[in-house]
Coordinates of C-alpha atoms in Angstrom, one line a residue:
Chain R
M1 CA 12.3 -34.3 -52.4
N2 CA 15.0 -36.0 -50.4
H3 CA 13.4 -39.5 -49.8
D4 CA 15.8 -40.4 -47.0
R5 CA 14.4 -37.9 -44.5
Y6 CA 11.1 -36.1 -44.9
P7 CA 10.4 -32.8 -43.1
D8 CA 7.5 -33.3 -40.6
A9 CA 5.8 -30.4 -42.4
Y10 CA 5.7 -32.4 -45.7
I11 CA 4.1 -35.5 -44.1
R12 CA 1.8 -33.4 -42.0
G13 CA 0.7 -31.4 -45.0
I14 CA -0.2 -34.5 -46.9
L15 CA -2.1 -36.2 -44.1
D16 CA -3.9 -32.9 -43.4
S17 CA -5.0 -32.3 -47.0
V18 CA -5.8 -35.8 -48.3
K19 CA -9.4 -37.1 -48.0
T20 CA -9.7 -40.1 -50.3
I21 CA -7.2 -42.8 -50.5
A22 CA -7.0 -45.8 -52.9
M23 CA -5.1 -48.6 -51.1
V24 CA -3.4 -51.0 -53.5
G25 CA -2.7 -54.4 -52.0
A26 CA -5.2 -54.0 -49.1
S27 CA -5.3 -57.4 -47.3
A28 CA -8.4 -59.1 -45.9
K29 CA -6.2 -60.7 -43.2
D30 CA -6.6 -58.7 -40.0
V31 CA -3.0 -58.9 -38.9
R32 CA -1.4 -57.6 -42.1
P33 CA 0.0 -54.1 -42.0
S34 CA -2.3 -53.0 -44.9
Y35 CA -5.4 -54.1 -43.0
L36 CA -4.2 -52.3 -39.9
A37 CA -3.4 -49.1 -41.8
M38 CA -6.7 -49.2 -43.6
K39 CA -8.7 -49.7 -40.4
Y40 CA -6.8 -46.9 -38.6
L41 CA -7.2 -44.4 -41.5
L42 CA -10.9 -45.1 -41.8
Q43 CA -11.2 -44.5 -38.0
K44 CA -9.4 -41.2 -38.5
G45 CA -12.0 -40.1 -41.1
F46 CA -10.3 -40.8 -44.4
D47 CA -12.3 -42.3 -47.2
V48 CA -10.3 -45.5 -48.1
I49 CA -11.0 -47.6 -51.2
P50 CA -9.4 -51.0 -51.2
V51 CA -7.8 -52.3 -54.4
N52 CA -7.1 -56.0 -54.6
P53 CA -7.9 -58.2 -57.6
G54 CA -8.2 -61.3 -55.4
Q55 CA -11.0 -59.7 -53.3
V56 CA -13.1 -58.2 -56.1
G57 CA -16.8 -58.3 -55.3
K58 CA -16.2 -58.5 -51.6
E59 CA -16.2 -55.8 -48.9
L60 CA -13.2 -55.0 -46.7
L61 CA -13.9 -53.1 -43.5
G62 CA -17.3 -52.2 -45.0
Q63 CA -15.7 -50.8 -48.2
K64 CA -16.2 -52.3 -51.7
V65 CA -13.0 -53.8 -53.2
Y66 CA -11.9 -52.9 -56.7
A67 CA -9.7 -54.9 -59.0
S68 CA -7.5 -52.0 -60.3
L69 CA -7.0 -48.2 -60.0
A70 CA -8.6 -47.9 -63.5
E71 CA -11.9 -49.2 -62.1
L72 CA -12.2 -46.8 -59.2
P73 CA -15.6 -45.1 -59.2
H74 CA -14.2 -41.6 -58.6
P75 CA -10.9 -39.7 -58.5
V76 CA -8.7 -40.1 -55.3
D77 CA -6.4 -37.7 -53.6
M78 CA -3.8 -40.4 -52.8
V79 CA -2.7 -43.8 -53.9
E80 CA -1.1 -45.9 -51.3
I81 CA 1.0 -48.9 -52.4
F82 CA 1.2 -52.0 -50.3
R83 CA 3.2 -54.0 -52.9
S84 CA 6.9 -55.0 -53.1
S85 CA 9.4 -52.3 -54.3
E86 CA 9.7 -54.0 -57.8
H87 CA 5.9 -54.1 -58.3
A88 CA 5.5 -50.5 -57.1
G89 CA 6.7 -49.1 -60.5
A90 CA 3.7 -50.7 -62.4
V91 CA 1.3 -49.3 -59.8
V92 CA 2.7 -45.8 -60.2
E93 CA 2.2 -46.1 -64.0
E94 CA -1.4 -47.0 -63.4
A95 CA -1.8 -44.1 -61.0
L96 CA -0.2 -41.7 -63.5
A97 CA -2.7 -42.9 -66.2
L98 CA -5.7 -41.8 -64.1
T99 CA -7.7 -38.7 -65.0
P100 CA -7.2 -36.7 -62.9
P101 CA -4.1 -38.3 -61.4
P102 CA -3.7 -38.4 -57.6
K103 CA -2.0 -35.6 -55.8
V104 CA 0.0 -38.0 -53.7
I105 CA 1.6 -41.4 -54.2
W106 CA 2.6 -43.1 -50.9
M107 CA 4.7 -46.3 -50.7
Q108 CA 4.4 -48.3 -47.5
L109 CA 7.2 -48.9 -44.9
G110 CA 9.8 -51.2 -46.6
V111 CA 8.7 -50.2 -50.2
R112 CA 10.9 -47.9 -52.2
N113 CA 11.2 -47.3 -55.9
D114 CA 13.2 -44.2 -56.8
E115 CA 12.7 -44.4 -60.6
A116 CA 8.9 -44.6 -60.2
A117 CA 9.1 -41.7 -57.6
E118 CA 11.0 -39.6 -60.1
R119 CA 8.4 -40.2 -62.8
A120 CA 5.6 -39.2 -60.4
E121 CA 7.4 -36.1 -59.2
A122 CA 8.0 -35.0 -62.8
E123 CA 4.1 -34.9 -63.1
G124 CA 3.9 -32.7 -60.0
I125 CA 2.8 -35.5 -57.7
Q126 CA 4.0 -35.6 -54.1
V127 CA 5.7 -38.9 -53.2
V128 CA 6.4 -40.6 -49.9
M129 CA 8.3 -43.9 -49.7
D130 CA 9.2 -46.4 -47.0
R131 CA 6.8 -44.9 -44.4
C132 CA 3.6 -46.1 -42.9
P133 CA 0.7 -43.6 -42.8
K134 CA -0.6 -45.1 -39.6
I135 CA 2.7 -44.7 -37.9
E136 CA 3.1 -41.2 -39.3
Y137 CA -0.4 -40.1 -38.2
G138 CA 0.2 -41.6 -34.8
R139 CA 3.6 -39.9 -34.5
L140 CA 2.5 -36.4 -35.6
S141 CA -0.8 -36.5 -33.6
G142 CA 1.1 -37.8 -30.5
E143 CA -1.0 -41.0 -30.2
I144 CA 2.1 -43.2 -30.8
A145 CA 3.9 -41.7 -27.8
W146 CA 1.6 -43.9 -25.6
A147 CA 3.6 -46.9 -27.0
G148 CA 6.9 -45.3 -25.8
V149 CA 7.9 -44.3 -29.4
N150 CA 10.2 -41.3 -29.9
T151 CA 8.0 -38.9 -32.0
R152 CA 11.0 -36.6 -32.6
T153 CA 8.6 -33.7 -32.1
L154 CA 8.6 -31.1 -29.3
S155 CA 5.7 -28.8 -28.5
S156 CA 4.5 -26.7 -25.6
R157 CA 1.0 -26.8 -27.2
R158 CA -1.8 -29.1 -26.0
P159 CA -2.4 -32.1 -28.3
T160 CA -5.7 -32.0 -30.2
L161 CA -8.4 -34.4 -29.1
S162 CA -10.4 -35.8 -32.1
G163 CA -13.7 -35.2 -30.3
T164 CA -15.0 -38.7 -30.4
G165 CA -14.4 -41.3 -27.7
V166 CA -11.4 -41.5 -25.4
Q167 CA -7.7 -41.8 -26.4
H168 CA -8.1 -40.4 -29.9
L169 CA -5.9 -37.5 -30.9
S170 CA -6.2 -35.6 -34.2
L171 CA -3.8 -33.9 -36.6
R172 CA -6.5 -31.3 -37.4
K173 CA -6.9 -28.3 -35.1
P174 CA -10.5 -27.4 -34.4
K175 CA -11.3 -24.0 -36.0
S176 CA -12.1 -22.2 -32.7
S177 CA -9.1 -23.8 -30.9
P178 CA -7.8 -21.4 -28.2
D179 CA -4.3 -22.8 -29.0
E180 CA -4.3 -21.1 -32.4
Chain Q
M1 CA 9.9 -25.4 -32.4
S2 CA 10.8 -25.1 -36.1
E3 CA 10.5 -28.5 -37.5
E4 CA 13.9 -28.6 -39.1
R5 CA 15.7 -27.6 -36.0
V6 CA 17.3 -30.4 -34.0
P7 CA 16.8 -29.6 -30.3
G8 CA 19.8 -29.8 -27.9
F9 CA 20.3 -32.2 -25.1
S10 CA 19.2 -29.9 -22.3
T11 CA 16.0 -29.0 -24.2
L12 CA 15.2 -32.6 -24.8
A13 CA 15.9 -33.4 -21.1
I14 CA 13.0 -31.1 -20.2
H15 CA 10.6 -31.3 -23.1
A16 CA 10.8 -34.6 -25.0
G17 CA 7.6 -36.6 -24.6
A18 CA 5.9 -34.0 -22.4
Q19 CA 3.2 -31.9 -24.1
P20 CA 0.6 -30.3 -21.9
D21 CA -2.1 -32.7 -20.9
P22 CA -4.7 -32.9 -23.7
T23 CA -7.8 -32.6 -21.5
T24 CA -6.7 -30.4 -18.6
G25 CA -3.8 -28.4 -20.0
A26 CA -1.7 -29.4 -17.0
R27 CA 1.9 -28.4 -17.9
A28 CA 3.8 -30.7 -15.5
T29 CA 3.3 -34.4 -16.5
P30 CA 0.3 -35.7 -14.5
I31 CA 0.6 -38.8 -12.4
Y32 CA -1.9 -41.2 -14.0
Q33 CA -2.2 -43.3 -11.0
T34 CA -4.7 -45.8 -12.5
T35 CA -4.7 -49.5 -13.3
S36 CA -7.0 -49.4 -16.3
Y37 CA -8.5 -47.2 -19.0
V38 CA -12.1 -47.4 -20.3
F39 CA -12.9 -48.4 -23.9
D40 CA -15.3 -46.5 -26.2
D41 CA -16.9 -49.8 -27.1
V42 CA -16.1 -53.4 -27.8
D43 CA -14.6 -52.6 -31.2
H44 CA -12.2 -50.1 -29.6
A45 CA -11.2 -52.7 -27.0
A46 CA -10.6 -55.3 -29.7
A47 CA -8.5 -52.9 -31.7
L48 CA -6.4 -52.0 -28.7
F49 CA -5.9 -55.7 -27.6
G50 CA -5.0 -56.6 -31.2
L51 CA -2.4 -53.8 -31.5
Q52 CA -4.5 -52.3 -34.3
T53 CA -4.6 -48.8 -32.7
F54 CA -2.6 -46.8 -30.2
G55 CA -3.8 -46.4 -26.7
N56 CA -3.7 -47.6 -23.1
I57 CA -5.4 -50.7 -21.8
Y58 CA -3.8 -51.7 -18.4
T59 CA -0.9 -50.1 -16.6
R60 CA 1.1 -53.4 -16.6
I61 CA 1.4 -52.9 -20.4
G62 CA 1.5 -49.1 -20.6
N63 CA 0.7 -45.9 -18.7
P64 CA 0.7 -42.3 -19.9
T65 CA 3.1 -41.1 -17.2
C66 CA 5.5 -43.9 -17.9
A67 CA 5.1 -43.2 -21.6
V68 CA 6.5 -39.6 -21.2
L69 CA 9.5 -41.1 -19.5
E70 CA 9.9 -43.6 -22.3
E71 CA 9.9 -41.0 -25.0
R72 CA 12.2 -38.7 -23.0
V73 CA 14.9 -41.3 -22.5
A74 CA 14.5 -42.6 -26.1
A75 CA 15.0 -39.0 -27.3
L76 CA 18.1 -38.4 -25.1
E77 CA 19.7 -41.7 -26.3
G78 CA 18.8 -41.1 -29.9
G79 CA 16.7 -44.3 -30.1
T80 CA 13.4 -45.0 -31.8
A81 CA 11.4 -46.1 -28.7
A82 CA 11.7 -47.2 -25.1
L83 CA 10.1 -49.3 -22.4
A84 CA 10.2 -48.3 -18.8
V85 CA 10.0 -51.1 -16.2
A86 CA 10.3 -51.7 -12.5
S87 CA 14.1 -51.9 -12.3
G88 CA 17.3 -52.2 -14.3
H89 CA 17.3 -55.9 -13.5
A90 CA 13.8 -56.2 -14.9
A91 CA 14.9 -54.4 -18.0
Q92 CA 17.7 -56.9 -18.5
L93 CA 15.3 -59.8 -18.0
I94 CA 12.9 -58.5 -20.6
I95 CA 15.6 -57.8 -23.2
L96 CA 17.1 -61.3 -23.0
H97 CA 13.6 -62.9 -22.8
T98 CA 12.8 -61.2 -26.2
L99 CA 16.1 -62.3 -27.8
L100 CA 17.0 -65.7 -26.4
E101 CA 15.5 -69.2 -26.5
P102 CA 16.5 -71.9 -24.0
G103 CA 19.9 -73.2 -24.9
D104 CA 21.1 -70.0 -26.5
E105 CA 24.2 -68.0 -25.4
F106 CA 25.0 -64.4 -24.9
I107 CA 28.5 -62.9 -24.4
A108 CA 28.9 -60.5 -21.5
A109 CA 31.8 -58.4 -20.3
R110 CA 33.3 -59.5 -17.0
Q111 CA 33.5 -55.8 -16.0
L112 CA 29.9 -55.4 -15.0
Y113 CA 27.9 -54.4 -12.0
G114 CA 28.0 -57.3 -9.5
G115 CA 24.2 -57.6 -9.5
S116 CA 24.3 -58.2 -13.2
I117 CA 27.0 -60.8 -12.8
N118 CA 24.8 -62.7 -10.3
Q119 CA 21.7 -62.3 -12.5
F120 CA 23.5 -63.7 -15.5
N121 CA 25.4 -66.4 -13.7
H122 CA 22.6 -67.9 -11.7
S123 CA 19.0 -66.8 -12.4
F124 CA 19.3 -66.6 -16.2
K125 CA 20.9 -70.0 -16.3
K126 CA 17.7 -71.4 -14.9
F127 CA 16.0 -70.2 -18.1
G128 CA 18.6 -71.9 -20.2
W129 CA 20.2 -68.5 -21.2
N130 CA 23.9 -69.3 -21.0
V131 CA 26.3 -66.4 -20.3
V132 CA 29.8 -66.6 -21.8
W133 CA 32.2 -64.1 -20.2
A134 CA 34.7 -61.9 -22.0
D135 CA 37.2 -59.2 -21.0
V136 CA 36.8 -55.6 -22.2
D137 CA 40.5 -55.1 -22.0
D138 CA 41.0 -57.9 -24.6
I139 CA 38.7 -57.5 -27.6
S140 CA 39.7 -60.8 -29.1
S141 CA 38.1 -62.5 -26.0
F142 CA 34.7 -61.4 -27.4
E143 CA 35.5 -62.7 -30.9
N144 CA 36.7 -66.0 -29.5
A145 CA 33.4 -66.3 -27.5
V146 CA 31.1 -66.2 -30.6
T147 CA 29.4 -69.5 -31.4
P148 CA 26.4 -70.3 -33.6
K149 CA 24.3 -70.1 -30.4
T150 CA 25.3 -66.5 -29.6
K151 CA 22.3 -64.1 -29.7
A152 CA 23.6 -60.9 -28.1
I153 CA 26.6 -59.1 -26.6
F154 CA 26.2 -57.2 -23.3
I155 CA 28.6 -54.6 -22.0
E156 CA 28.6 -51.4 -19.8
S157 CA 29.8 -48.1 -21.3
I158 CA 31.5 -47.1 -18.1
A159 CA 31.8 -50.2 -16.0
N160 CA 30.9 -50.4 -12.4
P161 CA 32.7 -50.1 -10.0
G162 CA 36.2 -49.6 -11.4
G163 CA 36.0 -46.5 -13.6
I164 CA 36.6 -48.7 -16.7
V165 CA 35.6 -47.2 -20.1
T166 CA 34.7 -49.8 -22.7
D167 CA 35.8 -49.6 -26.3
M168 CA 32.3 -49.9 -27.7
E169 CA 33.1 -49.4 -31.3
A170 CA 35.5 -52.3 -31.3
I171 CA 33.0 -54.6 -29.6
A172 CA 30.2 -53.3 -32.0
K173 CA 32.3 -54.6 -34.9
V174 CA 32.5 -58.0 -33.3
A175 CA 28.7 -57.9 -32.8
R176 CA 28.1 -56.9 -36.5
R177 CA 30.3 -59.7 -37.8
A178 CA 28.5 -62.2 -35.6
G179 CA 25.1 -60.9 -36.7
V180 CA 23.9 -60.2 -33.2
P181 CA 22.8 -57.0 -31.4
L182 CA 25.1 -55.1 -29.1
I183 CA 23.4 -54.2 -25.7
V184 CA 25.0 -51.4 -23.7
D185 CA 24.2 -50.7 -20.1
N186 CA 24.7 -46.9 -20.0
T187 CA 23.7 -46.4 -16.4
L188 CA 27.0 -44.9 -15.1
A189 CA 27.6 -42.6 -18.1
T190 CA 24.0 -41.5 -18.9
P191 CA 23.4 -40.1 -22.4
Y192 CA 24.7 -36.8 -21.2
L193 CA 28.3 -38.2 -21.1
C194 CA 28.0 -40.8 -23.8
K195 CA 25.4 -42.0 -26.4
P196 CA 26.1 -45.7 -27.1
I197 CA 23.8 -45.8 -30.2
E198 CA 26.2 -43.4 -31.9
H199 CA 29.0 -45.9 -31.2
G200 CA 27.3 -49.0 -32.6
A201 CA 24.9 -50.1 -29.8
D202 CA 21.6 -51.6 -31.0
I203 CA 19.9 -51.6 -27.5
V204 CA 20.6 -49.4 -24.5
V205 CA 19.6 -50.3 -21.0
H206 CA 19.6 -48.2 -17.8
S207 CA 19.0 -48.5 -14.2
L208 CA 17.0 -45.3 -13.9
T209 CA 17.5 -45.6 -10.1
K210 CA 20.9 -44.1 -10.6
F211 CA 21.7 -40.8 -12.4
I212 CA 18.7 -40.3 -14.6
G213 CA 16.4 -40.3 -11.6
G214 CA 19.3 -39.0 -9.7
H215 CA 17.8 -38.3 -6.3
G216 CA 17.9 -41.7 -4.7
N217 CA 14.1 -41.9 -4.3
S218 CA 12.8 -44.4 -7.0
I219 CA 13.8 -47.8 -8.4
G220 CA 13.3 -48.0 -12.2
G221 CA 14.8 -49.4 -15.4
I222 CA 14.4 -48.7 -19.1
I223 CA 15.1 -50.4 -22.5
V224 CA 15.9 -48.2 -25.4
D225 CA 15.5 -49.5 -29.0
G226 CA 18.2 -48.1 -31.2
G227 CA 16.2 -49.0 -34.3
T228 CA 19.4 -50.1 -35.9
F229 CA 19.2 -54.0 -36.0
N230 CA 17.5 -56.0 -38.8
W231 CA 15.6 -58.6 -36.9
S232 CA 14.4 -60.5 -40.0
R233 CA 17.7 -60.8 -42.0
E234 CA 18.6 -64.2 -40.8
G235 CA 15.5 -65.4 -39.0
R236 CA 17.5 -65.8 -35.7
Y237 CA 15.0 -63.8 -33.7
P238 CA 11.7 -65.5 -34.2
T239 CA 9.9 -63.4 -31.5
L240 CA 10.3 -60.5 -33.9
S241 CA 10.4 -62.1 -37.4
E242 CA 7.9 -64.9 -37.2
P243 CA 4.1 -64.8 -36.8
C244 CA 3.2 -64.2 -33.1
E245 CA 0.7 -66.7 -31.8
S246 CA -0.6 -64.5 -29.0
Y247 CA -1.4 -61.7 -31.5
Q248 CA -3.3 -63.8 -34.1
G249 CA -0.2 -64.3 -36.3
M250 CA 1.0 -60.7 -36.4
V251 CA 4.7 -60.3 -37.4
L252 CA 6.0 -57.6 -35.1
H253 CA 9.1 -56.5 -37.1
E254 CA 7.0 -56.2 -40.3
T255 CA 4.3 -54.3 -38.5
F256 CA 6.4 -51.9 -36.3
G257 CA 9.6 -51.5 -38.4
N258 CA 12.5 -49.9 -36.6
F259 CA 10.8 -49.8 -33.1
A260 CA 9.6 -53.4 -33.2
F261 CA 12.0 -54.5 -30.5
A262 CA 10.6 -52.0 -28.0
I263 CA 7.1 -53.1 -28.9
A264 CA 8.0 -56.8 -28.5
C265 CA 9.5 -56.1 -25.1
R266 CA 6.2 -54.4 -24.1
V267 CA 3.5 -56.6 -25.6
L268 CA 5.2 -59.9 -24.8
G269 CA 7.9 -59.5 -22.2
L270 CA 6.3 -56.9 -19.9
R271 CA 2.7 -58.2 -20.6
D272 CA 3.7 -61.8 -19.6
L273 CA 6.5 -61.3 -17.0
G274 CA 4.9 -58.3 -15.3
P275 CA 7.5 -56.0 -13.9
A276 CA 5.7 -52.7 -14.6
M277 CA 7.0 -49.3 -13.4
S278 CA 4.7 -47.4 -11.0
P279 CA 3.5 -44.1 -12.5
F280 CA 4.5 -42.4 -9.3
N281 CA 8.1 -43.6 -9.8
A282 CA 8.0 -42.4 -13.5
F283 CA 6.9 -39.0 -12.3
L284 CA 9.8 -38.7 -9.8
I285 CA 12.3 -40.0 -12.3
L286 CA 11.0 -37.5 -15.0
T287 CA 11.5 -34.7 -12.5
G288 CA 15.0 -35.8 -11.9
C289 CA 15.7 -36.2 -15.6
E290 CA 15.0 -32.5 -16.3
T291 CA 18.2 -31.5 -14.5
L292 CA 20.3 -34.4 -15.8
P293 CA 22.8 -32.3 -17.8
L294 CA 23.4 -29.9 -14.9
R295 CA 23.9 -32.7 -12.4
M296 CA 26.0 -35.0 -14.5
Q297 CA 28.5 -32.3 -15.3
T298 CA 28.8 -31.4 -11.6
H299 CA 29.1 -35.1 -10.7
S300 CA 31.9 -35.5 -13.2
D301 CA 33.7 -32.3 -12.2
N302 CA 33.5 -33.1 -8.5
A303 CA 34.7 -36.7 -9.1
L304 CA 37.7 -35.6 -11.0
A305 CA 38.6 -33.1 -8.1
V306 CA 38.2 -36.0 -5.6
A307 CA 40.3 -38.4 -7.7
E308 CA 43.1 -35.8 -7.9
Y309 CA 42.9 -35.2 -4.2
L310 CA 43.1 -38.9 -3.4
S311 CA 46.0 -39.5 -5.8
D312 CA 48.1 -37.2 -3.7
H313 CA 47.1 -38.6 -0.3
P314 CA 49.7 -40.6 1.6
K315 CA 47.1 -43.1 2.9
V316 CA 45.8 -43.9 -0.6
S317 CA 47.8 -46.5 -2.5
W318 CA 46.0 -46.3 -5.9
V319 CA 43.0 -44.5 -7.6
S320 CA 41.0 -45.9 -10.5
Y321 CA 39.2 -43.1 -12.4
A322 CA 39.3 -42.9 -16.2
G323 CA 39.1 -39.1 -15.9
L324 CA 42.6 -38.9 -14.4
P325 CA 45.4 -38.3 -16.9
G326 CA 47.6 -41.4 -16.7
D327 CA 44.8 -43.7 -15.9
R328 CA 44.9 -46.8 -18.1
H329 CA 41.4 -46.0 -19.5
H330 CA 42.0 -42.2 -19.9
T331 CA 42.4 -42.4 -23.7
L332 CA 39.1 -44.3 -24.1
A333 CA 37.5 -41.8 -21.7
K334 CA 38.6 -38.8 -23.8
R335 CA 37.1 -40.6 -26.9
Y336 CA 33.8 -41.8 -25.5
T337 CA 33.1 -39.5 -22.5
P338 CA 34.8 -36.2 -23.4
K339 CA 32.7 -34.1 -21.0
G340 CA 33.8 -36.1 -18.0
A341 CA 34.2 -39.7 -16.8
G342 CA 31.2 -39.8 -14.4
A343 CA 30.8 -39.9 -10.7
V344 CA 32.0 -43.3 -9.6
L345 CA 35.6 -44.2 -8.7
T346 CA 37.4 -46.7 -6.6
F347 CA 40.6 -46.4 -4.6
G348 CA 42.8 -48.5 -2.3
V349 CA 43.3 -47.4 1.3
R350 CA 46.6 -48.3 2.9
G351 CA 46.0 -50.6 5.9
G352 CA 43.6 -53.0 4.0
Y353 CA 40.4 -54.3 5.5
D354 CA 40.5 -52.6 8.8
A355 CA 41.4 -49.2 7.3
G356 CA 38.5 -49.6 4.9
V357 CA 36.1 -50.2 7.7
K358 CA 37.5 -47.3 9.7
L359 CA 37.1 -45.0 6.7
V360 CA 33.4 -45.8 6.1
S361 CA 32.8 -45.5 9.8
S362 CA 34.3 -42.1 10.0
V363 CA 32.7 -40.2 7.2
E364 CA 30.1 -37.5 8.2
L365 CA 28.9 -36.1 4.8
F366 CA 29.2 -39.2 2.7
S367 CA 26.4 -41.8 3.2
H368 CA 27.5 -45.4 3.8
L369 CA 25.1 -47.4 1.6
A370 CA 25.0 -49.6 -1.5
N371 CA 23.4 -47.3 -4.1
L372 CA 25.1 -44.9 -6.5
G373 CA 24.0 -42.0 -8.6
D374 CA 22.4 -39.9 -5.9
T375 CA 22.7 -36.1 -5.5
R376 CA 24.4 -37.1 -2.2
S377 CA 28.0 -38.4 -2.0
L378 CA 28.0 -42.1 -1.3
I379 CA 30.7 -44.5 0.0
I380 CA 30.9 -48.3 0.3
H381 CA 33.6 -50.8 1.4
P382 CA 32.7 -53.8 -0.8
A383 CA 34.8 -56.3 1.2
S384 CA 32.8 -55.7 4.4
T385 CA 29.3 -55.4 2.7
T386 CA 28.3 -56.3 -0.9
H387 CA 31.1 -58.9 -1.3
R388 CA 31.4 -60.0 2.3
Q389 CA 30.4 -63.6 1.5
L390 CA 33.3 -64.2 -0.9
A391 CA 36.7 -65.8 -0.1
D392 CA 39.6 -63.3 -0.1
A393 CA 40.8 -64.5 -3.6
Q394 CA 37.3 -64.2 -5.0
K395 CA 37.0 -60.7 -3.5
T396 CA 40.2 -59.5 -5.2
S397 CA 39.3 -61.0 -8.7
A398 CA 35.9 -59.2 -8.4
G399 CA 37.6 -55.9 -7.8
A400 CA 36.5 -55.9 -4.2
G401 CA 39.8 -56.6 -2.5
P402 CA 40.1 -55.8 1.2
D403 CA 41.5 -52.3 0.6
V404 CA 39.0 -51.2 -2.1
V405 CA 36.6 -48.3 -1.4
R406 CA 34.0 -47.2 -3.9
L407 CA 32.7 -43.6 -4.1
S408 CA 29.7 -42.2 -5.9
V409 CA 30.6 -38.5 -5.8
G410 CA 27.6 -36.2 -5.3
I411 CA 26.9 -32.7 -6.3
E412 CA 27.5 -31.0 -2.9
D413 CA 30.3 -28.3 -2.9
K414 CA 33.5 -30.1 -3.8
D415 CA 35.4 -28.5 -1.0
D416 CA 33.0 -30.1 1.5
I417 CA 33.2 -33.5 -0.1
I418 CA 37.0 -33.4 0.0
A419 CA 37.1 -32.1 3.6
D420 CA 34.9 -35.0 4.7
L421 CA 37.3 -37.6 3.1
D422 CA 40.2 -35.7 4.6
Q423 CA 39.0 -35.9 8.2
A424 CA 38.0 -39.5 7.8
L425 CA 41.3 -40.6 6.3
D426 CA 43.0 -38.7 9.2
K427 CA 41.3 -41.1 11.6
I428 CA 42.9 -44.2 10.1
D429 CA 46.0 -45.2 12.1

């Protein structure tokens, strides 16, 4: 995978197939990017498990916090890394040691570790680096366009409403959608 | 479209930002003429106000019709995001409000729209934002103007009114060495003729009133974030790199990455200063934008024909249009605006002030008014109108000497445009 520029189909495929996410470095501070991303992904229907040794025993956005990936109660589809680029390598090693390992390892906007990515890809794991899943979900669903952001997508199809509340778009097309 | 295919300019001019409406399927962009948007519940409201989720709150901060225009222009310019506001002047106000603190300086080209010169020289000084002028024909004047207080450099791609083309890449190098963003007003060129971000601009600003709207019916402005500047590298832009008090300590650059500048302009500058664009204006400007490539090519082709006609006219002493071979900016025009040098040109009429007045009084197709970038051909004699209050020496140094006439050449048949100038020039003694 070329980690400088991901095809939209690659990111869309990941966000459309992943259901459970372990978020390493999830912060309890409500203005930190990790908190914002976790809140947004929970609202979009993902099952997000926060991992943060400093918050063990507490709940974050209603989810129990775990000290490490090894302590997770069940396998996860994706590990998301909110740690610095140099610390990301150790988290990838922990993820690779899981049974079964995750299908996806995602490093947050600003985080990139090409060596670790190569190790994960050698195990057949999909890797995304230097991207925010909240921004990518907002971009591909069209929600982020309300903030004047260039989504770099064109479509003559109607965006998909998530079906709950107002101002919520979804990446998932309803099964009986007339657009399909 | 296939995801790996990069759409062309004409396709983006029509489609970027504009999917069918999610609830009604309306294909044209609806005019969301509303002040406010209901919340699902208090948690949804809190998430919106805290910038935790995407969505509309109040039209002073964002509006779905305006958002389509924002994405459209961001896509045309190759930027990461944009913010539409009430006018080009409002856009400039919000850009500098985001970048400067009282006592800071910014360097601006002398060769600017007269309204910008006024805004920078007088109104912005009241905020403690100090303009330092430099000359686009002398790049070293930009280098010499840099001080530790410099926070930005501001230029026009094609400068108004003289048909001057700016060497953006040379000035972008000065900006990079100084560690400040380069702001380019791309109003006269539009992204059809020139994309400043490809030449080193970090921020692009437009008066949408002119060619992008293109029909002389709506005032508007826009700020495009190039996504190219690292706001946190030296900590000189605390609005972006430091915790933001009015958002509970959120750091905007860390949270929004390469479109943080556009977000800061919206959630601080527009929220607090208030010059929002009307959704109705956004709709009209969007409709104009769809034909931008067709109009801009015709504007440029017609302007070149008019410039050639005027160059040979015995009652015309000089013509300033960078599209003319032999013009002092022609080499730069071929490099930066290869498809054409735009619609605006100036020329000198023999006989000075009285001849200028006679000319604007004698045209029948051209409209005598102060705008530019309309489908219609427009004419103005600055010495008797926009620059009337200045002394003669000041008029001349501002490029508005007694003999100067400015044209914004429209997209009528070029033979009719030239015939109108011909009959009006004939009436000068």
